[in-house]
Amino acid sequence: MTPYRVRIRPLSAFGTRPLGDTLFGQLCWAFRNRHGVDRLGQVLDGYTQGRPYAVVSDALPPGYWPRPSLPVACFKVEGEDRKAVKKLAWLPAGRFADPVGTWLLHSLPPGVVPGAAPASHPQPHNALNRETGTTGTGQFAPYAMDQWWFDQKPKQAGDPPPGIRLDIYVVLDESRLSDAELRTLLDDIGAVGFGRDASIGLGKFAVESLEPVELPGQPDADAWLTLAPSAPQGCGFDPGRSFYQPFTRFGRHGDIGVHLPGGPFKAPVLLAQTGAVLTPREFAPRLFVGRGLGGDGSLSKTIEKTVHQGYAPALAIRLPEPKDAA
């Protein structure tokens, strides 16, 4: 498998944050729409047995890596302002080779990293009562939903955020999907729109480049830093030396899946947030960690073969001991 870096330029607001597991889900729908159900089934063969055809990262700000979810005791900290320390979420890529215990000295808050802190703006919506031709109360009351802009504020409705780029890392099995095919699928997603409210113009982006890269790693690495939400359960990681923030993904089917009998909602999935530090009992080089979920009807009664990306591209790091940062 080969890691690729995909650079995209947002063309509109987003209704869904572009995280790795949701990007993978839309990649599967784009694959189905272009190549058909049968070939999608072929590339998904072995997905839950550790053989994914693609592992997709979050859309990350270029030149930065997410700060690992380690206890503050593992870092050298200047001053005693713990709230300020928690906001230091992004490490400049040029500092990756430094000891992990010193990363907080160089990390930056999202507000000063272009593309790391999209601004949320409420967008009003109306639901019309067809009997009265107007809005009303209850299910017909006006409501607002957030839109995410990768600029401080949109100038006018529909304006693209200027100058912002985002990087998506894809670990690709080229024996099942070529880089040219991946580029075409991502172009399809960008043209149609990613995530919620794509049908009314959200989630548009342009693919500017797709190129193979080498994911960085530290000498004498013994742990992994994840670049997407992941499912570490049952993977044999050392629980005493693995650190992450759990969250529950309440997934929904996209595309035509919202119209199928059984409804759009999928079973909740427990995941570790991006930036998890996962330590194997025996370290060996690899490009991704985690496991594939579903495929057996456990995630969806609407589409029983539904899978969910519990894999994540990963960077090899040397885990510090708390005493090393003292």
mmCIF file of C-alpha atoms in Angstrom:
data_model
loop_
_atom_site.group_PDB
_atom_site.id
_atom_site.type_symbol
_atom_site.label_atom_id
_atom_site.label_comp_id
_atom_site.label_asym_id
_atom_site.label_seq_id
_atom_site.Cartn_x
_atom_site.Cartn_y
_atom_site.Cartn_z
ATOM 1 C CA MET A 1 0.000 0.000 0.000
ATOM 2 C CA THR A 2 1.106 3.549 -0.760
ATOM 3 C CA PRO A 3 0.356 6.759 1.161
ATOM 4 C CA TYR A 4 -0.918 9.677 -0.931
ATOM 5 C CA ARG A 5 -1.452 13.294 -0.012
ATOM 6 C CA VAL A 6 -4.525 14.896 -1.565
ATOM 7 C CA ARG A 7 -4.649 18.681 -1.424
ATOM 8 C CA ILE A 8 -8.131 20.173 -1.709
ATOM 9 C CA ARG A 9 -9.477 23.716 -1.894
ATOM 10 C CA PRO A 10 -12.884 24.282 -0.245
ATOM 11 C CA LEU A 11 -15.365 25.965 -2.583
ATOM 12 C CA SER A 12 -18.287 26.369 -0.187
ATOM 13 C CA ALA A 13 -19.309 25.968 3.418
ATOM 14 C CA PHE A 14 -19.473 22.426 4.820
ATOM 15 C CA GLY A 15 -22.416 20.909 6.661
ATOM 16 C CA THR A 16 -20.273 18.037 7.991
ATOM 17 C CA ARG A 17 -16.725 18.242 9.318
ATOM 18 C CA PRO A 18 -14.456 16.339 6.867
ATOM 19 C CA LEU A 19 -13.211 13.548 9.137
ATOM 20 C CA GLY A 20 -11.579 10.372 7.886
ATOM 21 C CA ASP A 21 -14.362 7.888 8.577
ATOM 22 C CA THR A 22 -17.057 10.034 6.935
ATOM 23 C CA LEU A 23 -14.784 10.794 3.969
ATOM 24 C CA PHE A 24 -14.278 7.051 3.505
ATOM 25 C CA GLY A 25 -18.034 6.478 3.572
ATOM 26 C CA GLN A 26 -18.587 9.010 0.811
ATOM 27 C CA LEU A 27 -15.669 7.530 -1.140
ATOM 28 C CA CYS A 28 -17.530 4.203 -1.122
ATOM 29 C CA TRP A 29 -20.710 5.856 -2.433
ATOM 30 C CA ALA A 30 -18.725 7.609 -5.171
ATOM 31 C CA PHE A 31 -17.142 4.262 -6.072
ATOM 32 C CA ARG A 32 -20.553 2.595 -6.246
ATOM 33 C CA ASN A 33 -22.014 5.332 -8.422
ATOM 34 C CA ARG A 34 -19.132 5.198 -10.903
ATOM 35 C CA HIS A 35 -18.213 1.495 -10.936
ATOM 36 C CA GLY A 36 -21.297 -0.324 -9.649
ATOM 37 C CA VAL A 37 -22.210 -2.458 -6.650
ATOM 38 C CA ASP A 38 -20.371 -5.575 -7.823
ATOM 39 C CA ARG A 39 -16.962 -3.927 -8.094
ATOM 40 C CA LEU A 40 -17.496 -2.131 -4.784
ATOM 41 C CA GLY A 41 -18.058 -5.534 -3.222
ATOM 42 C CA GLN A 42 -14.791 -6.732 -4.746
ATOM 43 C CA VAL A 43 -12.672 -3.893 -3.349
ATOM 44 C CA LEU A 44 -14.355 -4.256 0.057
ATOM 45 C CA ASP A 45 -13.523 -7.969 0.194
ATOM 46 C CA GLY A 46 -11.479 -8.544 3.350
ATOM 47 C CA TYR A 47 -12.190 -5.065 4.692
ATOM 48 C CA THR A 48 -12.990 -6.284 8.201
ATOM 49 C CA GLN A 49 -10.073 -8.762 8.118
ATOM 50 C CA GLY A 50 -7.374 -6.096 7.986
ATOM 51 C CA ARG A 51 -7.289 -5.640 4.189
ATOM 52 C CA PRO A 52 -8.818 -2.223 3.393
ATOM 53 C CA TYR A 53 -8.543 -0.884 -0.143
ATOM 54 C CA ALA A 54 -8.117 2.652 1.211
ATOM 55 C CA VAL A 55 -7.623 4.269 4.616
ATOM 56 C CA VAL A 56 -8.528 7.961 4.723
ATOM 57 C CA SER A 57 -7.351 10.651 7.141
ATOM 58 C CA ASP A 58 -9.151 13.777 8.294
ATOM 59 C CA ALA A 59 -8.782 16.901 6.176
ATOM 60 C CA LEU A 60 -5.805 18.494 7.962
ATOM 61 C CA PRO A 61 -4.230 21.951 7.733
ATOM 62 C CA PRO A 62 -1.167 21.710 5.445
ATOM 63 C CA GLY A 63 2.136 21.588 7.285
ATOM 64 C CA TYR A 64 0.712 20.509 10.645
ATOM 65 C CA TRP A 65 0.042 17.292 12.547
ATOM 66 C CA PRO A 66 -2.529 16.825 15.326
ATOM 67 C CA ARG A 67 -1.210 16.934 18.856
ATOM 68 C CA PRO A 68 -1.281 13.483 20.498
ATOM 69 C CA SER A 69 -3.856 12.802 23.218
ATOM 70 C CA LEU A 70 -1.237 12.287 25.910
ATOM 71 C CA PRO A 71 -1.473 13.343 29.567
ATOM 72 C CA VAL A 72 0.048 16.767 30.204
ATOM 73 C CA ALA A 73 2.557 15.018 32.502
ATOM 74 C CA CYS A 74 4.187 13.567 29.370
ATOM 75 C CA PHE A 75 5.100 17.046 28.082
ATOM 76 C CA LYS A 76 7.424 19.824 29.103
ATOM 77 C CA VAL A 77 5.081 22.700 29.946
ATOM 78 C CA GLU A 78 6.058 26.338 30.333
ATOM 79 C CA GLY A 79 3.974 28.152 32.949
ATOM 80 C CA GLU A 80 0.971 26.851 34.848
ATOM 81 C CA ASP A 81 -1.894 27.883 32.559
ATOM 82 C CA ARG A 82 -3.375 24.439 31.898
ATOM 83 C CA LYS A 83 -6.315 25.845 29.934
ATOM 84 C CA ALA A 84 -3.923 27.502 27.504
ATOM 85 C CA VAL A 85 -1.955 24.261 27.185
ATOM 86 C CA LYS A 86 -5.072 22.319 26.204
ATOM 87 C CA LYS A 87 -5.642 24.700 23.287
ATOM 88 C CA LEU A 88 -2.263 23.895 21.710
ATOM 89 C CA ALA A 89 -3.630 21.397 19.225
ATOM 90 C CA TRP A 90 -1.389 21.556 16.124
ATOM 91 C CA LEU A 91 2.299 20.692 15.777
ATOM 92 C CA PRO A 92 4.287 22.235 12.881
ATOM 93 C CA ALA A 93 5.477 19.387 10.659
ATOM 94 C CA GLY A 94 9.050 20.682 10.881
ATOM 95 C CA ARG A 95 9.066 19.841 14.600
ATOM 96 C CA PHE A 96 7.880 16.255 14.216
ATOM 97 C CA ALA A 97 11.389 14.824 14.653
ATOM 98 C CA ASP A 98 11.768 16.558 18.042
ATOM 99 C CA PRO A 99 11.135 14.446 21.161
ATOM 100 C CA VAL A 100 7.401 14.130 21.776
ATOM 101 C CA GLY A 101 7.823 15.501 25.291
ATOM 102 C CA THR A 102 8.818 18.881 23.813
ATOM 103 C CA TRP A 103 5.992 19.152 21.279
ATOM 104 C CA LEU A 104 3.829 21.408 23.436
ATOM 105 C CA LEU A 105 6.586 24.017 23.395
ATOM 106 C CA HIS A 106 6.085 24.365 19.635
ATOM 107 C CA SER A 107 2.376 23.557 19.171
ATOM 108 C CA LEU A 108 -0.144 26.220 18.177
ATOM 109 C CA PRO A 109 -3.841 26.828 18.925
ATOM 110 C CA PRO A 110 -6.339 26.212 16.096
ATOM 111 C CA GLY A 111 -7.137 29.892 15.711
ATOM 112 C CA VAL A 112 -3.704 30.728 14.277
ATOM 113 C CA VAL A 113 -3.410 27.695 11.955
ATOM 114 C CA PRO A 114 -5.110 28.281 8.573
ATOM 115 C CA GLY A 115 -7.832 25.686 8.036
ATOM 116 C CA ALA A 116 -7.701 24.248 11.563
ATOM 117 C CA ALA A 117 -10.652 26.158 13.018
ATOM 118 C CA PRO A 118 -13.510 26.566 10.527
ATOM 119 C CA ALA A 119 -15.964 29.222 11.645
ATOM 120 C CA SER A 120 -19.483 28.043 12.480
ATOM 121 C CA HIS A 121 -22.371 30.167 11.207
ATOM 122 C CA PRO A 122 -26.071 29.299 11.655
ATOM 123 C CA GLN A 123 -28.075 28.994 8.435
ATOM 124 C CA PRO A 124 -31.857 29.511 8.755
ATOM 125 C CA HIS A 125 -34.143 26.878 7.220
ATOM 126 C CA ASN A 126 -37.891 26.825 6.695
ATOM 127 C CA ALA A 127 -40.349 23.945 6.521
ATOM 128 C CA LEU A 128 -43.597 24.852 4.766
ATOM 129 C CA ASN A 129 -46.993 23.493 5.723
ATOM 130 C CA ARG A 130 -48.511 22.548 2.346
ATOM 131 C CA GLU A 131 -52.010 23.146 3.651
ATOM 132 C CA THR A 132 -51.356 26.761 4.652
ATOM 133 C CA GLY A 133 -48.424 27.594 2.385
ATOM 134 C CA THR A 134 -46.519 29.089 5.315
ATOM 135 C CA THR A 135 -44.310 28.118 8.215
ATOM 136 C CA GLY A 136 -45.949 27.455 11.558
ATOM 137 C CA THR A 137 -45.229 25.688 14.811
ATOM 138 C CA GLY A 138 -43.880 22.263 15.705
ATOM 139 C CA GLN A 139 -42.409 20.507 12.670
ATOM 140 C CA PHE A 140 -43.149 23.579 10.537
ATOM 141 C CA ALA A 141 -41.291 26.054 12.760
ATOM 142 C CA PRO A 142 -38.244 27.790 11.224
ATOM 143 C CA TYR A 143 -34.939 26.377 12.454
ATOM 144 C CA ALA A 144 -31.208 26.923 11.989
ATOM 145 C CA MET A 145 -28.349 24.515 11.269
ATOM 146 C CA ASP A 146 -24.641 25.230 11.497
ATOM 147 C CA GLN A 147 -22.426 25.602 8.460
ATOM 148 C CA TRP A 148 -18.640 25.362 8.692
ATOM 149 C CA TRP A 149 -16.623 27.944 6.779
ATOM 150 C CA PHE A 150 -12.866 27.525 6.342
ATOM 151 C CA ASP A 151 -12.506 31.303 6.464
ATOM 152 C CA GLN A 152 -13.300 33.769 9.237
ATOM 153 C CA LYS A 153 -16.627 34.730 7.703
ATOM 154 C CA PRO A 154 -18.268 34.393 4.276
ATOM 155 C CA LYS A 155 -18.526 37.689 2.449
ATOM 156 C CA GLN A 156 -21.794 36.790 0.754
ATOM 157 C CA ALA A 157 -23.901 33.664 0.593
ATOM 158 C CA GLY A 158 -22.173 31.174 -1.694
ATOM 159 C CA ASP A 159 -18.764 32.863 -1.677
ATOM 160 C CA PRO A 160 -15.818 30.428 -1.485
ATOM 161 C CA PRO A 161 -13.393 30.801 1.406
ATOM 162 C CA PRO A 162 -10.278 32.355 -0.191
ATOM 163 C CA GLY A 163 -6.828 30.894 0.120
ATOM 164 C CA ILE A 164 -7.535 27.912 2.406
ATOM 165 C CA ARG A 165 -6.174 24.477 1.511
ATOM 166 C CA LEU A 166 -6.577 21.152 3.337
ATOM 167 C CA ASP A 167 -4.577 17.917 3.102
ATOM 168 C CA ILE A 168 -6.134 14.450 3.137
ATOM 169 C CA TYR A 169 -3.830 11.433 3.480
ATOM 170 C CA VAL A 170 -5.001 8.223 1.817
ATOM 171 C CA VAL A 171 -3.208 4.897 2.286
ATOM 172 C CA LEU A 172 -4.125 3.166 -0.972
ATOM 173 C CA ASP A 173 -4.002 -0.450 -2.149
ATOM 174 C CA GLU A 174 -3.101 0.212 -5.793
ATOM 175 C CA SER A 175 -3.773 -3.395 -6.765
ATOM 176 C CA ARG A 176 -7.483 -2.693 -6.203
ATOM 177 C CA LEU A 177 -7.773 1.044 -6.869
ATOM 178 C CA SER A 178 -5.317 3.119 -8.891
ATOM 179 C CA ASP A 179 -4.277 6.635 -7.975
ATOM 180 C CA ALA A 180 -5.986 7.918 -11.152
ATOM 181 C CA GLU A 181 -9.247 6.241 -10.111
ATOM 182 C CA LEU A 182 -8.908 7.713 -6.615
ATOM 183 C CA ARG A 183 -8.463 11.183 -8.123
ATOM 184 C CA THR A 184 -11.598 10.707 -10.226
ATOM 185 C CA LEU A 185 -13.650 9.595 -7.223
ATOM 186 C CA LEU A 186 -12.490 12.556 -5.142
ATOM 187 C CA ASP A 187 -13.311 14.888 -8.039
ATOM 188 C CA ASP A 188 -16.803 13.361 -8.063
ATOM 189 C CA ILE A 189 -17.240 13.981 -4.329
ATOM 190 C CA GLY A 190 -16.006 17.552 -4.647
ATOM 191 C CA ALA A 191 -18.387 18.275 -7.523
ATOM 192 C CA VAL A 192 -21.451 16.727 -5.856
ATOM 193 C CA GLY A 193 -20.616 17.941 -2.350
ATOM 194 C CA PHE A 194 -19.514 16.215 0.834
ATOM 195 C CA GLY A 195 -21.751 15.507 3.806
ATOM 196 C CA ARG A 196 -24.954 17.130 5.015
ATOM 197 C CA ASP A 197 -26.876 19.474 2.723
ATOM 198 C CA ALA A 198 -24.700 18.705 -0.299
ATOM 199 C CA SER A 199 -27.916 18.887 -2.338
ATOM 200 C CA ILE A 200 -28.218 22.614 -1.552
ATOM 201 C CA GLY A 201 -24.600 23.484 -2.274
ATOM 202 C CA LEU A 202 -22.560 22.562 0.804
ATOM 203 C CA GLY A 203 -19.383 20.490 0.909
ATOM 204 C CA LYS A 204 -17.985 21.504 -2.488
ATOM 205 C CA PHE A 205 -14.229 21.345 -3.031
ATOM 206 C CA ALA A 206 -11.654 21.137 -5.817
ATOM 207 C CA VAL A 207 -8.826 18.589 -5.851
ATOM 208 C CA GLU A 208 -5.616 20.497 -6.591
ATOM 209 C CA SER A 209 -3.078 17.678 -6.353
ATOM 210 C CA LEU A 210 -2.646 14.004 -5.519
ATOM 211 C CA GLU A 211 0.874 12.714 -4.983
ATOM 212 C CA PRO A 212 2.607 9.829 -3.202
ATOM 213 C CA VAL A 213 4.317 10.777 0.041
ATOM 214 C CA GLU A 214 6.269 9.121 2.817
ATOM 215 C CA LEU A 215 4.601 9.405 6.197
ATOM 216 C CA PRO A 216 7.148 10.593 8.773
ATOM 217 C CA GLY A 217 8.296 8.460 11.662
ATOM 218 C CA GLN A 218 10.591 8.926 14.647
ATOM 219 C CA PRO A 219 13.685 6.803 15.369
ATOM 220 C CA ASP A 220 13.136 3.985 17.872
ATOM 221 C CA ALA A 221 9.371 4.455 17.592
ATOM 222 C CA ASP A 222 7.169 2.353 19.842
ATOM 223 C CA ALA A 223 3.678 3.869 19.358
ATOM 224 C CA TRP A 224 1.310 5.248 16.743
ATOM 225 C CA LEU A 225 -0.295 8.683 16.352
ATOM 226 C CA THR A 226 -3.562 8.450 14.405
ATOM 227 C CA LEU A 227 -4.722 10.882 11.696
ATOM 228 C CA ALA A 228 -8.405 9.899 11.735
ATOM 229 C CA PRO A 229 -11.013 8.475 14.117
ATOM 230 C CA SER A 230 -10.185 4.823 14.772
ATOM 231 C CA ALA A 231 -11.441 1.657 16.432
ATOM 232 C CA PRO A 232 -8.618 0.265 18.593
ATOM 233 C CA GLN A 233 -10.838 -2.288 20.329
ATOM 234 C CA GLY A 234 -9.543 -5.835 20.046
ATOM 235 C CA CYS A 235 -6.302 -4.846 18.291
ATOM 236 C CA GLY A 236 -4.013 -5.878 21.143
ATOM 237 C CA PHE A 237 -2.733 -2.430 22.101
ATOM 238 C CA ASP A 238 -1.160 -1.964 25.525
ATOM 239 C CA PRO A 239 -3.945 -0.333 27.609
ATOM 240 C CA GLY A 240 -1.439 1.145 30.059
ATOM 241 C CA ARG A 241 0.404 3.014 27.298
ATOM 242 C CA SER A 242 -2.432 3.943 24.944
ATOM 243 C CA PHE A 243 -4.239 7.277 25.245
ATOM 244 C CA TYR A 244 -7.253 8.649 23.386
ATOM 245 C CA GLN A 245 -10.507 10.570 23.671
ATOM 246 C CA PRO A 246 -13.503 8.307 22.962
ATOM 247 C CA PHE A 247 -16.593 9.486 21.121
ATOM 248 C CA THR A 248 -19.710 7.892 19.683
ATOM 249 C CA ARG A 249 -20.400 8.156 15.970
ATOM 250 C CA PHE A 250 -24.131 8.241 15.258
ATOM 251 C CA GLY A 251 -23.853 7.461 11.569
ATOM 252 C CA ARG A 252 -26.327 7.850 8.741
ATOM 253 C CA HIS A 253 -26.441 6.458 5.249
ATOM 254 C CA GLY A 254 -25.742 8.926 2.475
ATOM 255 C CA ASP A 255 -26.661 9.130 -1.194
ATOM 256 C CA ILE A 256 -29.614 6.880 -2.123
ATOM 257 C CA GLY A 257 -29.276 5.073 1.212
ATOM 258 C CA VAL A 258 -31.488 7.702 2.825
ATOM 259 C CA HIS A 259 -34.420 6.555 0.654
ATOM 260 C CA LEU A 260 -34.153 2.789 1.160
ATOM 261 C CA PRO A 261 -36.584 0.816 3.348
ATOM 262 C CA GLY A 262 -35.278 0.639 6.893
ATOM 263 C CA GLY A 263 -34.316 4.291 7.192
ATOM 264 C CA PRO A 264 -31.023 6.176 7.026
ATOM 265 C CA PHE A 265 -29.790 5.626 10.571
ATOM 266 C CA LYS A 266 -26.954 3.249 11.419
ATOM 267 C CA ALA A 267 -26.039 1.678 14.745
ATOM 268 C CA PRO A 268 -23.823 3.869 16.972
ATOM 269 C CA VAL A 269 -20.087 3.152 16.823
ATOM 270 C CA LEU A 270 -17.567 3.849 19.604
ATOM 271 C CA LEU A 271 -14.364 5.377 18.208
ATOM 272 C CA ALA A 272 -11.182 7.067 19.391
ATOM 273 C CA GLN A 273 -10.781 10.646 18.227
ATOM 274 C CA THR A 274 -8.024 11.734 15.861
ATOM 275 C CA GLY A 275 -4.718 12.136 17.679
ATOM 276 C CA ALA A 276 -5.001 8.871 19.597
ATOM 277 C CA VAL A 277 -1.735 7.336 20.794
ATOM 278 C CA LEU A 278 -1.863 3.556 20.415
ATOM 279 C CA THR A 279 1.013 1.430 21.681
ATOM 280 C CA PRO A 280 1.345 -2.173 20.460
ATOM 281 C CA ARG A 281 2.922 -4.769 22.685
ATOM 282 C CA GLU A 282 5.420 -5.446 19.891
ATOM 283 C CA PHE A 283 6.117 -2.595 17.483
ATOM 284 C CA ALA A 284 6.386 -3.266 13.744
ATOM 285 C CA PRO A 285 6.340 -0.766 10.855
ATOM 286 C CA ARG A 286 2.967 -0.183 9.212
ATOM 287 C CA LEU A 287 0.980 2.589 7.522
ATOM 288 C CA PHE A 288 -2.323 2.351 9.388
ATOM 289 C CA VAL A 289 -3.820 0.993 12.595
ATOM 290 C CA GLY A 290 -7.269 -0.020 13.814
ATOM 291 C CA ARG A 291 -9.839 -2.330 12.283
ATOM 292 C CA GLY A 292 -12.770 -2.377 9.905
ATOM 293 C CA LEU A 293 -16.238 -2.492 11.440
ATOM 294 C CA GLY A 294 -19.486 -4.065 10.283
ATOM 295 C CA GLY A 295 -20.057 -6.016 7.089
ATOM 296 C CA ASP A 296 -22.280 -8.519 8.908
ATOM 297 C CA GLY A 297 -25.491 -6.560 9.407
ATOM 298 C CA SER A 298 -24.468 -5.215 12.813
ATOM 299 C CA LEU A 299 -24.232 -1.601 11.619
ATOM 300 C CA SER A 300 -27.301 -1.351 9.423
ATOM 301 C CA LYS A 301 -30.511 -3.220 8.734
ATOM 302 C CA THR A 302 -31.008 -1.078 5.625
ATOM 303 C CA ILE A 303 -27.796 -2.182 3.868
ATOM 304 C CA GLU A 304 -26.537 -5.249 5.706
ATOM 305 C CA LYS A 305 -23.063 -5.207 4.126
ATOM 306 C CA THR A 306 -22.400 -1.699 5.453
ATOM 307 C CA VAL A 307 -18.866 -1.209 6.801
ATOM 308 C CA HIS A 308 -17.379 1.665 8.785
ATOM 309 C CA GLN A 309 -13.781 2.834 8.706
ATOM 310 C CA GLY A 310 -12.191 2.031 12.037
ATOM 311 C CA TYR A 311 -8.745 2.252 10.447
ATOM 312 C CA ALA A 312 -6.593 5.379 10.530
ATOM 313 C CA PRO A 313 -3.346 6.402 8.821
ATOM 314 C CA ALA A 314 -0.713 6.556 11.543
ATOM 315 C CA LEU A 315 2.634 8.187 12.278
ATOM 316 C CA ALA A 316 5.302 6.314 14.232
ATOM 317 C CA ILE A 317 6.368 8.138 17.413
ATOM 318 C CA ARG A 318 8.559 7.478 20.434
ATOM 319 C CA LEU A 319 6.271 7.608 23.462
ATOM 320 C CA PRO A 320 7.753 9.690 26.299
ATOM 321 C CA GLU A 321 7.663 8.634 29.909
ATOM 322 C CA PRO A 322 6.242 11.210 32.361
ATOM 323 C CA LYS A 323 9.665 11.473 34.009
ATOM 324 C CA ASP A 324 11.263 12.362 30.633
ATOM 325 C CA ALA A 325 9.261 15.605 30.498
ATOM 326 C CA ALA A 326 10.026 16.684 34.045
#
